[in-house]
Amino acid sequence: MSSALRFQVVGEAFKKKPLEIPNSVERPSAFFGKYVFNRQKMKEYLPAEVYERMCDVMDNGTKLDLNTADAVAAGMKKWAMELGVTHCTHWFQPLTEGTAEKHDGFVEHDGKGGMIEEFAGKQLVQQEPDASSFPSGGIRSTFEARGYSAWDPASPVFVIEDTLMIPTVFISYTGEALDYKAPLKKALKAVDKAATAVARYFSDDVKKVTSNLGWEQEYFLVDEDLYAARPDLLMTGRTLMGHDSAKNQQMDDHYFGAIPRRVAAFMKDLEIQALELGIPCKTRHNEVAPNQFELAPIFEETNLAVDHNMLLISLMRNVARKHGFRCLLHEKPFAGINGSGKHCNWSLSTDTGILLHAPGKTPLENLRFLTFIVETLMAVYRHNGLLKGSIISATNAHRLGANEAPPAIISSFVGKQLTNLLTALEESEDDNLLNLSGKQAVSLDIPQIPEILLDNTDRNRTSPFAFTGNRFEFRAVGSSANCAAAMIVLNAAMAEALMDFKTRVDVLIEGGMDKMKAILKVLRDDIKTCKPIRFEGNGYSEEWKQEAARRGLDIEDSAPKMFEQYLAPASIEMFHKTGILSEAELYARTEIKLETYTKKIQIEARIFGDLCLNHIIPVATRYQSQLIDNVHKMKEIFSEEEAVEVSRNNLKLIRQISEHSSFITENVQRLIDARKVANRISDELEKAVAYHDTVAPLLESIRYHVDKLELIVDDELWPLPKYREMLFIR
Ligand code: ADP
Ligand code: MG
């Protein structure tokens, strides 16, 4: 873009008025789920016995027969056509992070030369998208392109515009998972089974344990026209160059500050549409960085929560455009200010309550609470490296380990009270359960602490996995990620820890030990074993890195090497034992992660090189010529000596521009060469490592010089919208 255009775009963005959002006269409860075929709609549109069957399918995971599917499809079709729907699609979550869909019309020949609207059970239940271009990590070679998508009745069908959206799993012809949902559902089943078995030690009537997820989605908004003027944002989702704005987040005036009108209109619109789609939005606020915001719903069952997050992401993108914005979900769209994450609040619950909720009223409840806490810590301890592997990506790598986001070491913060409790339990010789009773147990150090205070565990913001009263908050997940990746690992690891716990307790019980004593004994062992994962200090500090290494935690900080954790023997064994992913699937997934990593850096490097050579260098050279011109002209009116004197500053600038420009041109060439070398490597891990080690660092070192030029070159010539112009929506 030319600088003239830049000024025009910036000026117009500044003048834009917020859209009018009709103040909804209805209360959210009136339109919540308006476009969702939920239980209420099922009851209305399905025959009673079909509705009962569906409830059984949804609640107990029984198989859906084709007759029922036909009947459900008929009711769905009626409901959807009343909303003007003409198409349906299987909606799935391929390993590319986004969602995918293929639309089919409701039409069929009627056999008399006309058309009828048709939507049968088999269309609802299963489709075969020719999806050969979705990544499969070699599981499905292109000539065997068939993959199945199959309806997930646990996640309700919904309508977007003219299309009936059917949430599905996506698997290969030979049965391997090609998406996130299939293994997630298996992980949730595994944790249900393992946790139910353990919960029964404490209460016979537990039938089911549910995994819950409450995500908090952070994002940036940027004016659409400014976005369009930044090829780097457009192609990679982040700015690859751009000097800090003089003012950014240092005043802390954005966080929880007043929401700009244009943004408020966007948020309101987004919330209404999300609520209509059954996403229980609750919280919205400004985040720390300028133009950064957050949206959080009320937590839900994990499978549904994941679908709702994916749905919200596509909704955010659409609604943002309507308001003249682009929604940035990249973890680090702007250097020098905070990046975006997606805290995943996780817990397990039975129909009688949350298993991680403290404190219980009886010693038994407290022991149950402790069991689930300690086994969560065991799970995180054993698989801390894999958990990190589950959240890492080329984009989240910019956030992790930077001093504003989770460190690149997974540890868990549990707070002072719980720490005291665990220590007391570990050290006590006395198996008298009364020591664990209600108030006494949680107020070991502060007598008579009100129960409610436990919900406000003093929060350590530097911890990637913190206990916050009735849940753990996994903070390392990136804003653009599908939370399923993290939820698969966390729930799988928890299932394994609980299975293992139960095996050991049962051995003691069979040997004649009292059940509660057996549980206490195993817990004591586990508290000792997983102690290294507990860390209450400053996760950003240099000492922690060294301490974590001494404790044997995973301290790998190279993104591609973190992916390898999926192939560690302990990971393969865990996924196998819990029946979630086979070794072949794990290899395929790791391959895809590595390929994606490489491609992302590759694209960044290309666009960055282009910007340097076609945008920055020509402009810097032009400005330099102007300065040289000026120096020459000075000589015309001044004596030689005087001319040098008055041109001192310009001469300095001319030299600086030369230095920065030659660094940039020389190193862009090195960047191209490094890419060529890396591209010749056939092993995906080695290739990704080469991109990480040799390509990515050049982007950073060259950027430094581009940003310096931005400070020197005449503002009127600079071609790219600057940080200060992009970051402050009025
Ligand atoms: P904060 O920003 O203070 O961490 P928020 O209120 O923004 O908290 O978000 C907290 C999220 O945690 C919400 O989605 C909330 O529904 C969810 N949450 C609360 N309790 C639980 C729980 N027991 N299990 C899972 N998620 C929970
Ligand atoms: Mg949070």
XYZ file of N, CA and C in Angstrom, residues 133-278:
438
model
N -8.214 -33.953 1.073
C -7.213 -32.917 1.332
C -7.122 -32.516 2.795
N -7.851 -33.176 3.666
C -7.639 -32.920 5.089
C -6.422 -33.695 5.562
N -5.668 -33.126 6.478
C -4.458 -33.829 6.898
C -4.794 -35.147 7.591
N -4.060 -36.167 7.228
C -4.308 -37.457 7.847
C -3.006 -38.087 8.322
N -1.909 -37.361 8.157
C -0.622 -37.884 8.623
C -0.282 -39.216 7.992
N -0.734 -39.406 6.770
C -0.364 -40.612 6.043
C -1.249 -41.815 6.311
N -2.234 -41.665 7.240
C -3.112 -42.792 7.535
C -3.930 -43.148 6.307
N -4.301 -42.104 5.581
C -5.193 -42.342 4.466
C -4.543 -41.721 3.238
N -3.971 -42.539 2.404
C -3.327 -41.960 1.228
C -4.419 -41.477 0.288
N -4.074 -40.569 -0.587
C -5.112 -39.867 -1.349
C -5.964 -40.780 -2.213
N -5.408 -41.889 -2.658
C -6.248 -42.755 -3.493
C -7.297 -43.489 -2.662
N -7.040 -43.615 -1.364
C -8.070 -44.181 -0.481
C -8.657 -43.002 0.285
N -9.381 -42.166 -0.471
C -9.718 -40.852 0.072
C -10.927 -40.866 0.999
N -11.575 -42.001 1.118
C -12.821 -41.954 1.865
C -12.623 -41.759 3.354
N -13.421 -40.883 3.911
C -13.466 -40.749 5.352
C -14.941 -40.688 5.713
N -15.271 -41.119 6.896
C -16.660 -41.037 7.330
C -16.831 -39.896 8.305
N -17.968 -39.231 8.213
C -18.339 -38.360 9.315
C -19.600 -38.965 9.914
N -19.649 -39.044 11.223
C -20.780 -39.694 11.880
C -21.325 -38.799 12.987
N -22.618 -38.686 13.045
C -23.292 -37.784 13.973
C -22.921 -38.091 15.421
N -22.709 -37.011 16.178
C -22.483 -37.130 17.616
C -23.745 -36.644 18.329
N -24.619 -37.556 18.700
C -25.906 -37.126 19.273
C -25.751 -36.404 20.611
N -24.550 -36.456 21.209
C -24.358 -35.761 22.483
C -24.229 -34.260 22.287
N -24.079 -33.843 21.047
C -23.967 -32.416 20.780
C -25.102 -32.035 19.833
N -25.988 -31.151 20.260
C -27.198 -30.950 19.470
C -26.952 -30.271 18.120
N -27.843 -30.611 17.192
C -27.833 -30.026 15.857
C -28.295 -28.569 15.958
N -27.757 -27.701 15.114
C -28.156 -26.290 15.164
C -28.262 -25.716 13.755
N -28.827 -24.532 13.683
C -29.048 -23.913 12.379
C -28.242 -22.629 12.274
N -27.500 -22.505 11.164
C -26.849 -21.227 10.861
C -27.335 -20.798 9.487
N -27.952 -19.651 9.436
C -28.566 -19.134 8.209
C -29.455 -20.191 7.562
N -29.093 -20.682 6.339
C -30.014 -21.627 5.690
C -29.571 -23.075 5.867
N -28.681 -23.318 6.833
C -28.082 -24.654 6.912
C -28.245 -25.318 8.276
N -28.619 -26.584 8.207
C -28.709 -27.400 9.406
C -27.321 -27.986 9.671
N -26.747 -27.645 10.804
C -25.376 -28.060 11.104
C -25.409 -29.276 12.029
N -24.754 -30.341 11.603
C -24.793 -31.587 12.376
C -23.388 -31.889 12.910
N -23.183 -31.756 14.227
C -21.851 -32.047 14.777
C -21.487 -33.520 14.584
N -20.298 -33.772 14.055
C -19.912 -35.156 13.753
C -18.467 -35.449 14.143
N -18.186 -36.735 14.259
C -16.792 -37.181 14.329
C -16.349 -37.464 12.897
N -15.053 -37.464 12.671
C -14.513 -37.668 11.329
C -13.440 -38.740 11.419
N -13.722 -39.882 10.781
C -12.780 -41.001 10.888
C -12.448 -41.556 9.507
N -11.319 -42.236 9.427
C -10.906 -42.782 8.135
C -11.709 -44.048 7.830
N -11.598 -44.470 6.595
C -12.306 -45.664 6.149
C -11.941 -46.865 7.010
N -10.700 -46.861 7.490
C -10.245 -47.995 8.298
C -10.436 -47.759 9.803
N -11.119 -46.667 10.144
C -11.519 -46.481 11.542
C -10.629 -45.594 12.393
N -9.548 -45.063 11.837
C -8.704 -44.181 12.651
C -9.300 -42.780 12.710
N -9.102 -42.144 13.857
C -9.633 -40.796 14.041
C -8.860 -39.797 13.188
N -9.588 -38.955 12.483
C -8.940 -37.905 11.688
C -9.287 -36.525 12.237
N -9.848 -36.502 13.425
C -10.315 -35.234 13.980
C -10.010 -35.159 15.469
N -10.548 -34.144 16.119
C -10.378 -34.002 17.562
C -11.515 -34.649 18.340
N -12.700 -34.671 17.738
C -13.865 -35.096 18.511
C -13.848 -36.593 18.840
N -13.414 -37.399 17.870
C -13.451 -38.848 18.104
C -12.602 -39.234 19.325
N -11.325 -38.835 19.380
C -10.556 -39.192 20.581
C -11.048 -38.471 21.840
N -11.591 -37.273 21.677
C -12.101 -36.574 22.863
C -13.230 -37.388 23.485
N -14.118 -37.875 22.651
C -15.238 -38.653 23.188
C -14.745 -39.921 23.889
N -13.704 -40.508 23.313
C -13.141 -41.705 23.964
C -12.488 -41.342 25.300
N -11.805 -40.195 25.319
C -11.148 -39.775 26.568
C -12.194 -39.494 27.646
N -13.303 -38.902 27.235
C -14.350 -38.575 28.210
C -15.000 -39.846 28.744
N -15.115 -40.827 27.862
C -15.680 -42.102 28.291
C -14.717 -42.795 29.270
N -13.433 -42.720 28.951
C -12.429 -43.370 29.809
C -12.404 -42.728 31.190
N -12.477 -41.402 31.236
C -12.400 -40.739 32.539
C -13.701 -40.963 33.314
N -14.802 -41.051 32.603
C -16.081 -41.357 33.249
C -15.987 -42.718 33.944
N -15.505 -43.699 33.180
C -15.436 -45.060 33.709
C -14.498 -45.127 34.928
N -13.310 -44.578 34.765
C -12.319 -44.658 35.843
C -12.758 -43.864 37.064
N -13.320 -42.686 36.841
C -13.700 -41.832 37.963
C -14.943 -42.372 38.674
N -15.843 -42.960 37.909
C -17.024 -43.547 38.541
C -16.595 -44.671 39.482
N -15.682 -45.508 39.007
C -15.215 -46.622 39.834
C -14.593 -46.113 41.136
N -13.828 -45.047 41.049
C -13.197 -44.509 42.258
C -14.227 -43.798 43.144
N -15.130 -43.056 42.505
C -16.148 -42.328 43.294
C -17.022 -43.297 44.078
N -17.133 -44.530 43.581
C -17.963 -45.523 44.283
C -17.351 -45.978 45.601
N -16.064 -45.753 45.787
C -15.482 -46.037 47.106
C -16.200 -45.211 48.173
N -16.666 -44.043 47.743
C -17.209 -43.092 48.712
C -18.728 -43.052 48.731
N -19.321 -43.471 47.642
C -20.780 -43.467 47.596
C -21.230 -44.447 46.518
N -22.058 -45.424 46.938
C -22.445 -46.511 46.027
C -23.263 -46.058 44.840
N -23.963 -44.937 45.014
C -24.962 -44.614 43.985
C -24.431 -43.770 42.826
N -23.102 -43.575 42.747
C -22.578 -42.797 41.612
C -22.691 -43.621 40.334
N -23.330 -43.052 39.326
C -23.518 -43.790 38.076
C -22.638 -43.259 36.964
N -22.300 -42.006 37.089
C -21.626 -41.370 35.951
C -20.810 -40.183 36.443
N -19.630 -40.020 35.860
C -18.838 -38.829 36.163
C -18.660 -38.029 34.870
N -18.941 -36.761 34.966
C -18.869 -35.884 33.797
C -17.647 -34.988 33.908
N -16.996 -34.796 32.788
C -15.874 -33.852 32.734
C -16.426 -32.510 32.264
N -16.060 -31.450 32.973
C -16.584 -30.120 32.636
C -15.484 -29.217 32.117
N -15.874 -28.341 31.242
C -14.916 -27.369 30.708
C -15.561 -25.986 30.627
N -14.895 -25.029 31.222
C -15.313 -23.620 31.059
C -14.137 -22.867 30.476
N -14.231 -22.518 29.199
C -13.099 -21.818 28.558
C -13.306 -20.312 28.639
N -12.195 -19.603 28.573
C -12.255 -18.138 28.542
C -11.513 -17.710 27.292
N -12.242 -17.215 26.330
C -11.661 -16.920 25.018
C -11.169 -15.476 24.939
N -9.860 -15.333 24.780
C -9.309 -13.992 24.572
C -9.133 -13.738 23.079
N -9.235 -12.486 22.685
C -9.083 -12.144 21.270
C -8.759 -10.669 21.112
N -8.257 -10.322 19.940
C -8.040 -8.922 19.594
C -9.013 -8.529 18.496
N -9.371 -7.268 18.470
C -10.106 -6.732 17.334
C -9.219 -5.694 16.672
N -9.296 -5.656 15.341
C -8.566 -4.613 14.631
C -9.469 -4.142 13.503
N -9.390 -2.866 13.193
C -10.236 -2.341 12.135
C -9.953 -3.077 10.830
N -11.027 -3.439 10.141
C -10.899 -4.283 8.951
C -10.028 -3.657 7.861
N -10.143 -2.335 7.669
C -9.385 -1.700 6.598
C -7.896 -1.635 6.930
N -7.609 -1.451 8.208
C -6.195 -1.443 8.609
C -5.615 -2.845 8.464
N -6.420 -3.811 8.818
C -6.023 -5.217 8.678
C -5.680 -5.507 7.212
N -6.555 -5.031 6.316
C -6.348 -5.299 4.891
C -5.052 -4.660 4.392
N -4.601 -3.618 5.091
C -3.391 -2.927 4.660
C -2.129 -3.559 5.243
N -2.289 -4.658 5.973
C -1.133 -5.347 6.555
C -1.070 -6.764 5.998
N -0.299 -6.958 4.924
C -0.232 -8.296 4.320
C 0.174 -9.380 5.328
N 1.000 -8.995 6.328
C 1.422 -9.999 7.309
C 0.251 -10.475 8.171
N -0.565 -9.524 8.634
C -1.740 -9.901 9.435
C -2.680 -10.771 8.612
N -2.869 -10.329 7.388
C -3.792 -11.016 6.491
C -3.371 -12.462 6.239
N -2.070 -12.664 6.033
C -1.610 -13.997 5.654
C -1.244 -14.872 6.850
N -0.824 -14.266 7.953
C -0.317 -15.105 9.048
C -1.060 -14.890 10.359
N -1.923 -13.884 10.421
C -2.653 -13.634 11.669
C -1.877 -12.823 12.687
N -0.615 -12.480 12.358
C 0.132 -11.639 13.288
C 0.967 -10.619 12.526
N 1.366 -9.567 13.228
C 2.227 -8.578 12.606
C 3.664 -9.074 12.717
N 4.333 -9.183 11.585
C 5.709 -9.685 11.599
C 6.701 -8.558 11.817
N 6.201 -7.326 11.728
C 7.038 -6.159 11.977
C 6.156 -5.054 12.542
N 6.777 -4.043 13.098
C 6.000 -2.951 13.684
C 6.628 -2.558 15.005
N 6.987 -1.283 15.119
C 7.612 -0.826 16.356
C 6.543 -0.624 17.418
N 6.928 -0.826 18.685
C 6.007 -0.573 19.802
C 5.345 0.777 19.660
N 4.114 0.843 20.095
C 3.465 2.139 20.190
C 3.991 2.812 21.458
N 4.145 4.149 21.405
C 4.674 4.841 22.591
C 3.831 4.506 23.811
N 2.539 4.456 23.584
C 1.653 4.058 24.675
C 1.039 2.726 24.272
N 1.133 1.743 25.138
C 0.366 0.527 24.900
C -0.316 0.105 26.182
N 0.210 -0.913 26.865
C -0.539 -1.361 28.036
C 0.058 -0.890 29.352
N 1.104 -0.026 29.280
C 1.815 0.266 30.522
C 0.955 0.993 31.561
N -0.097 1.690 31.118
C -0.927 2.400 32.084
C -1.981 1.491 32.722
N -2.074 0.259 32.217
C -3.105 -0.659 32.709
C -4.493 -0.038 32.623
N -4.696 0.832 31.640
C -5.980 1.521 31.595
C -7.004 0.796 30.730
N -6.572 -0.266 30.069
C -7.530 -0.974 29.217
C -8.264 -2.065 30.004
N -7.488 -2.726 30.883
C -8.023 -3.878 31.596
C -9.280 -3.504 32.379
N -10.361 -4.180 32.125
C -11.635 -3.902 32.791
C -12.083 -2.443 32.614
N -11.468 -1.730 31.666
C -11.862 -0.339 31.425
C -13.166 -0.288 30.651
N -13.608 0.922 30.337
C -14.845 1.075 29.582
C -14.636 0.480 28.194
N -15.634 -0.215 27.704
C -15.522 -0.858 26.401
C -15.891 0.181 25.321
N -15.013 0.382 24.303
C -15.338 1.357 23.249
C -16.687 1.035 22.603
N -17.409 2.053 22.171
C -18.771 1.860 21.645
C -18.832 0.872 20.481
N -17.861 1.025 19.558
C -17.905 0.131 18.392
C -17.739 -1.317 18.827
N -16.917 -1.505 19.849
C -16.664 -2.864 20.336
C -17.868 -3.360 21.132
N -18.456 -2.454 21.904
C -19.620 -2.839 22.703
C -20.738 -3.322 21.778
N -20.902 -2.633 20.643
C -21.934 -3.034 19.685
C -21.622 -4.424 19.137
N -20.362 -4.653 18.837
C -19.941 -5.977 18.355
C -20.229 -7.057 19.405
N -19.846 -6.763 20.649
C -20.007 -7.761 21.711
C -21.473 -8.121 21.927
N -22.304 -7.099 21.905
C -23.731 -7.320 22.129
C -24.293 -8.218 21.024
N -23.951 -7.876 19.792
C -24.404 -8.632 18.638
C -23.925 -10.086 18.748
N -22.642 -10.240 19.073
C -22.057 -11.575 19.200
C -22.768 -12.377 20.284
N -22.999 -11.733 21.403
C -23.637 -12.439 22.515
C -25.040 -12.909 22.171
N -25.794 -12.037 21.525
C -27.165 -12.432 21.168
C -27.115 -13.648 20.248
N -26.242 -13.573 19.233
C -26.172 -14.697 18.286
C -25.661 -15.973 18.953
N -24.715 -15.816 19.868
C -24.177 -16.996 20.558
C -25.243 -17.619 21.453
N -25.986 -16.777 22.151
C -27.049 -17.292 23.020
C -28.112 -18.011 22.193
N -28.423 -17.448 21.038
C -29.413 -18.101 20.170
C -28.927 -19.473 19.734
N -27.595 -19.629 19.673
C -27.040 -20.932 19.295
C -26.764 -21.803 20.523
N -27.261 -21.367 21.662
C -27.159 -22.203 22.856
C -25.832 -22.107 23.591
